């Protein structure tokens, strides 16, 4: 998904794996939002980020190996993405400024986002293109590629609809890009990405717990792709109560991780054997099942009443040796002519900071 800490709106694009493929262009511009670039863009192929650009780096970058290979062999397309990134920044900036003035929004942060792209069913050959804009967290305007007319999602977008409907040359370009050109690109991307998109990595699954009274976390990491599920069950039935399920998150190596917590406070020890954690992945026949077993739970917790005996002995011996040294130094200075007795405050200062 787009690399942005602000999520404005989500356009759900139906994807039936593996026969339906998708190419998504996700563009976001902001005004008055700190700590993120004013413009962000991502290209996703089958929901995997393949390229990225923003107003800070001022260029387009492939994000996966197969796309780097494709761009190396097709440098004119990389140049197209770089130019498109720069053009889109100016267009989005001008559009936000226009909307802010028209809607009399003198203060605050504002977000403009466009989700567009195409889907291709490699079994039926069906192609569907789409373009949709959102503004400040709400749907704003969308293009009907069948009638080549814009549909205003709210009254404030009607003026924009009238202006954009009048630009017939732009509408014809949209139809060419989203019905013909982009689907052709998608087919080529799928060919290059075929081995990567069909790769399957199974995760390592662990049970984690902070303290004996804390929930038990079932954590799966290192899996690919992200079409997976992780859940707790009892006696073979999936649990929906006393569980807290996390989102699927990316790892730095391109794989994914997720976790789900189980509240064990009301589970009797003799009933633990009834529970297990299940990891499922689309296209993989066998599930990974991890039994709720105290012996396999990993934790860093140490009972507060337990303190290592070796550490106690070491501290006591160290203090005794330090005391003997200070006492010996005091006596030696007192017996030696020309030397004054050791100042206890000096000794204290020298040993007050062990570092």
XYZ file of C-alpha atoms in Angstrom:
355
model
C 0.000 0.000 0.000
C 0.997 3.576 -0.268
C 3.813 4.613 2.071
C 1.908 7.187 4.109
C 1.064 7.528 7.783
C -2.309 9.067 6.888
C -4.970 6.729 5.531
C -7.621 8.752 3.737
C -9.998 6.295 2.093
C -9.766 2.769 0.742
C -10.994 1.576 -2.613
C -11.568 -2.145 -2.479
C -10.727 -3.806 -5.773
C -11.990 -7.388 -6.057
C -9.135 -9.768 -6.832
C -9.695 -13.457 -7.465
C -6.301 -15.128 -7.181
C -4.714 -16.363 -9.363
C -6.701 -15.649 -12.559
C -7.476 -11.977 -11.955
C -4.577 -9.517 -11.921
C -4.512 -5.852 -10.947
C -2.463 -2.749 -11.671
C -3.087 0.077 -9.196
C -1.778 3.646 -9.233
C -2.143 5.243 -5.795
C -1.391 8.973 -5.611
C -1.687 11.170 -2.523
C -1.066 14.885 -2.045
C -1.330 16.793 1.221
C -1.454 20.371 2.445
C -0.605 21.324 6.011
C 0.454 17.784 7.007
C 3.833 17.630 8.711
C 6.507 14.916 8.586
C 5.457 13.361 5.250
C 6.233 14.386 1.657
C 3.631 16.649 0.045
C 3.182 14.098 -2.740
C 3.399 10.289 -2.667
C 2.855 7.760 -5.422
C 2.889 3.975 -5.578
C 2.416 1.394 -8.323
C 1.076 -1.982 -7.179
C 0.932 -5.160 -9.249
C -1.335 -7.832 -7.798
C -1.330 -5.785 -4.578
C 2.488 -5.874 -4.296
C 4.260 -2.497 -4.388
C 6.391 -2.475 -7.532
C 7.323 1.212 -7.744
C 7.355 4.408 -5.687
C 7.943 8.144 -5.980
C 7.500 11.224 -3.794
C 8.183 14.943 -3.812
C 11.350 14.516 -1.734
C 13.224 12.048 -3.914
C 11.798 13.710 -7.068
C 12.028 10.528 -9.121
C 10.435 7.117 -9.572
C 12.082 4.000 -8.143
C 11.386 0.302 -8.776
C 10.828 -1.509 -5.471
C 11.095 -5.188 -6.440
C 13.694 -7.128 -8.411
C 11.472 -8.068 -11.332
C 10.439 -4.429 -11.843
C 14.104 -3.333 -11.736
C 14.811 -5.875 -14.456
C 11.853 -4.691 -16.513
C 12.864 -1.018 -16.237
C 16.456 -1.834 -17.148
C 15.221 -3.504 -20.324
C 12.585 -0.807 -20.948
C 14.222 2.507 -19.941
C 11.619 4.537 -21.841
C 8.948 3.335 -19.416
C 11.018 4.334 -16.381
C 11.400 7.776 -17.962
C 7.588 7.880 -18.395
C 7.091 7.152 -14.691
C 9.592 9.832 -13.658
C 7.891 12.457 -15.837
C 4.438 11.352 -14.680
C 5.499 11.684 -11.060
C 6.619 15.277 -11.609
C 3.509 16.194 -13.635
C 1.181 14.677 -11.037
C 2.796 16.694 -8.248
C 1.945 19.965 -10.042
C -1.581 18.832 -10.920
C -2.381 17.676 -7.375
C -0.903 20.822 -5.845
C -3.017 23.051 -8.084
C -6.140 20.948 -7.467
C -5.788 21.135 -3.671
C -5.248 24.919 -3.850
C -8.360 25.268 -5.998
C -10.498 23.147 -3.663
C -9.286 24.961 -0.554
C -10.283 28.322 -2.052
C -13.599 27.106 -3.439
C -14.620 25.458 -0.162
C -13.306 28.393 1.906
C -10.987 26.165 3.927
C -8.542 28.721 5.279
C -6.916 26.490 7.925
C -6.181 22.852 8.680
C -4.692 19.901 6.850
C -6.130 18.632 3.577
C -5.585 15.419 1.624
C -6.304 14.633 -2.033
C -5.948 11.040 -3.200
C -6.499 9.225 -6.471
C -6.862 5.473 -6.802
C -6.864 4.280 -10.395
C -5.820 1.320 -12.468
C -7.149 -1.744 -14.204
C -7.978 -5.397 -13.629
C -7.424 -8.207 -16.080
C -8.918 -11.673 -15.871
C -6.443 -13.909 -17.679
C -9.068 -16.654 -17.943
C -11.956 -14.699 -19.462
C -9.956 -11.794 -20.912
C -12.241 -9.294 -19.186
C -10.689 -5.872 -18.507
C -11.978 -3.188 -16.147
C -10.464 0.264 -15.664
C -11.327 2.792 -12.976
C -10.399 6.260 -11.662
C -11.612 7.616 -8.330
C -10.678 10.676 -6.269
C -11.102 11.252 -2.552
C -10.776 14.522 -0.671
C -10.354 14.910 3.090
C -11.390 11.354 3.838
C -14.482 11.162 1.613
C -15.218 10.036 -1.949
C -15.170 13.095 -4.190
C -15.468 12.252 -7.894
C -15.080 9.199 -10.163
C -14.939 8.596 -13.919
C -17.356 6.303 -15.724
C -15.197 4.904 -18.515
C -18.255 3.563 -20.337
C -19.929 6.943 -20.791
C -16.752 9.045 -20.355
C -18.466 11.286 -17.811
C -17.444 12.221 -14.297
C -19.730 11.316 -11.401
C -19.750 13.757 -8.476
C -19.967 11.950 -5.126
C -20.953 15.128 -3.267
C -22.350 18.564 -4.232
C -18.971 20.261 -3.743
C -17.580 18.164 -6.619
C -20.200 19.281 -9.184
C -18.149 22.256 -10.399
C -15.166 19.940 -10.902
C -17.402 17.536 -12.860
C -18.527 20.287 -15.232
C -14.957 21.401 -15.897
C -13.568 17.913 -16.431
C -16.523 16.749 -18.557
C -15.764 19.604 -20.945
C -12.213 18.342 -21.624
C -12.982 15.717 -24.270
C -9.354 15.220 -25.285
C -8.457 14.327 -21.692
C -11.401 11.925 -21.470
C -10.298 10.160 -24.666
C -6.784 9.825 -23.225
C -8.183 8.261 -20.060
C -10.095 5.687 -22.096
C -6.990 4.780 -24.086
C -4.785 4.487 -21.000
C -7.125 2.560 -18.703
C -8.802 0.300 -21.270
C -5.885 -0.416 -23.623
C -2.397 0.765 -22.586
C -2.382 -0.072 -18.870
C -3.868 -3.566 -19.353
C -1.072 -4.252 -21.874
C 1.476 -3.103 -19.292
C -0.156 -5.283 -16.660
C 0.150 -8.372 -18.856
C 3.863 -7.684 -19.370
C 4.392 -7.045 -15.640
C 2.712 -10.340 -14.770
C 5.038 -12.188 -17.147
C 8.090 -10.650 -15.477
C 6.741 -11.091 -11.990
C 5.389 -14.586 -12.530
C 8.012 -16.399 -10.481
C 7.909 -13.781 -7.713
C 4.127 -13.475 -7.509
C 3.688 -17.250 -7.355
C 6.387 -17.724 -4.726
C 5.256 -19.143 -1.403
C 7.205 -18.790 1.852
C 5.844 -20.441 4.980
C 6.341 -18.692 8.336
C 7.910 -19.590 11.627
C 5.228 -19.592 14.323
C 5.932 -18.892 18.000
C 3.942 -18.526 21.205
C 4.976 -15.479 23.256
C 3.961 -14.196 26.683
C 5.113 -11.251 28.827
C 4.006 -12.599 32.225
C 2.098 -15.710 33.366
C -1.093 -13.621 33.559
C -0.642 -11.882 30.188
C -2.386 -13.011 26.996
C -0.538 -15.608 24.939
C 0.481 -14.206 21.563
C 0.655 -16.462 18.539
C 3.143 -14.791 16.189
C 3.796 -15.836 12.571
C 6.593 -14.165 10.607
C 8.430 -14.643 7.321
C 5.479 -15.669 5.156
C 4.770 -14.631 1.564
C 2.437 -13.633 -0.013
C 0.167 -11.850 2.451
C -2.959 -13.823 1.535
C -2.950 -15.573 4.889
C -4.902 -15.916 8.113
C -3.951 -16.598 11.733
C -6.439 -17.468 14.461
C -6.999 -19.326 17.737
C -9.453 -22.187 18.005
C -10.887 -24.403 20.730
C -11.837 -28.026 20.076
C -11.421 -27.340 16.360
C -13.722 -24.278 16.296
C -12.381 -20.784 15.556
C -12.573 -18.401 18.513
C -14.009 -14.904 18.162
C -14.201 -13.980 21.849
C -11.247 -13.387 24.174
C -8.949 -12.897 21.169
C -7.279 -9.779 19.763
C -6.209 -10.087 16.145
C -3.524 -7.855 14.662
C -3.048 -6.673 11.088
C -0.688 -8.191 8.553
C 2.524 -6.128 8.609
C 5.499 -6.063 6.209
C 8.994 -7.185 7.169
C 12.112 -5.453 5.861
C 12.888 -8.417 3.566
C 9.562 -8.274 1.726
C 7.879 -11.020 3.735
C 5.047 -10.470 6.200
C 4.153 -11.013 9.840
C 0.997 -11.080 11.951
C -0.108 -12.018 15.457
C -3.225 -12.876 17.447
C -3.589 -12.741 21.246
C -5.516 -15.191 23.403
C -6.786 -14.178 26.848
C -5.951 -17.149 29.083
C -7.102 -15.646 32.390
C -10.301 -17.717 32.374
C -8.811 -20.899 30.946
C -8.187 -23.672 33.457
C -4.758 -25.340 33.131
C -6.345 -28.696 32.353
C -8.193 -27.116 29.395
C -5.095 -25.730 27.649
C -4.871 -28.860 25.515
C -8.159 -27.892 23.856
C -6.634 -24.756 22.288
C -4.360 -24.305 19.310
C -3.219 -21.540 16.943
C -3.763 -22.062 13.219
C -1.927 -20.428 10.312
C -3.552 -20.711 6.886
C -2.281 -19.509 3.505
C -4.134 -19.295 0.217
C -2.978 -22.028 -2.144
C -1.285 -24.071 0.611
C -3.080 -27.275 1.495
C -1.748 -27.970 4.982
C -2.276 -25.602 7.915
C 0.438 -24.881 10.478
C -0.995 -25.791 13.889
C 0.635 -24.827 17.189
C -0.777 -26.296 20.408
C -1.246 -24.105 23.482
C 1.516 -25.643 25.575
C 3.275 -23.896 28.460
C 6.537 -25.666 27.646
C 6.839 -24.010 24.221
C 5.870 -20.458 25.258
C 8.780 -18.016 24.976
C 9.107 -15.277 27.595
C 11.691 -12.968 29.185
C 9.770 -12.768 32.436
C 11.654 -13.424 35.706
C 9.731 -13.734 39.022
C 10.424 -10.594 41.110
C 11.099 -12.683 44.242
C 13.871 -14.617 42.557
C 17.321 -12.998 42.456
C 20.363 -14.959 41.284
C 22.460 -16.135 44.254
C 25.660 -15.753 42.267
C 24.926 -12.078 41.717
C 24.343 -11.510 45.454
C 27.633 -13.186 46.362
C 29.500 -11.220 43.705
C 28.152 -7.875 44.954
C 28.997 -8.674 48.608
C 32.541 -9.804 47.777
C 33.087 -6.729 45.618
C 31.980 -4.377 48.416
C 34.238 -6.119 50.961
C 37.273 -5.837 48.690
C 36.522 -2.161 48.067
C 36.249 -1.490 51.821
C 39.582 -3.256 52.501
C 41.312 -1.228 49.821
C 40.024 2.097 51.184
C 40.978 1.124 54.775
C 44.480 0.033 53.715
C 45.066 3.234 51.778
C 44.016 5.354 54.776
C 46.402 3.491 57.134
C 49.303 3.655 54.644
C 48.948 7.400 54.206
C 48.784 7.945 57.981
C 52.009 6.026 58.653
C 54.047 7.597 55.821
C 55.929 10.854 56.503
C 55.082 13.753 54.193
C 51.622 12.498 53.336
C 48.383 13.604 54.860
C 45.625 11.255 55.840
C 43.311 10.280 52.980
C 40.218 12.504 52.704
C 37.089 10.367 52.957
C 35.190 12.725 50.670
C 37.856 12.202 47.954
C 37.429 8.462 48.214
C 33.691 8.743 48.062
C 33.857 10.946 44.970
C 36.175 8.559 43.167
C 33.974 5.550 43.788
C 30.504 7.084 43.601
C 30.292 6.583 39.814
C 31.327 3.094 38.653
C 31.549 4.383 35.101
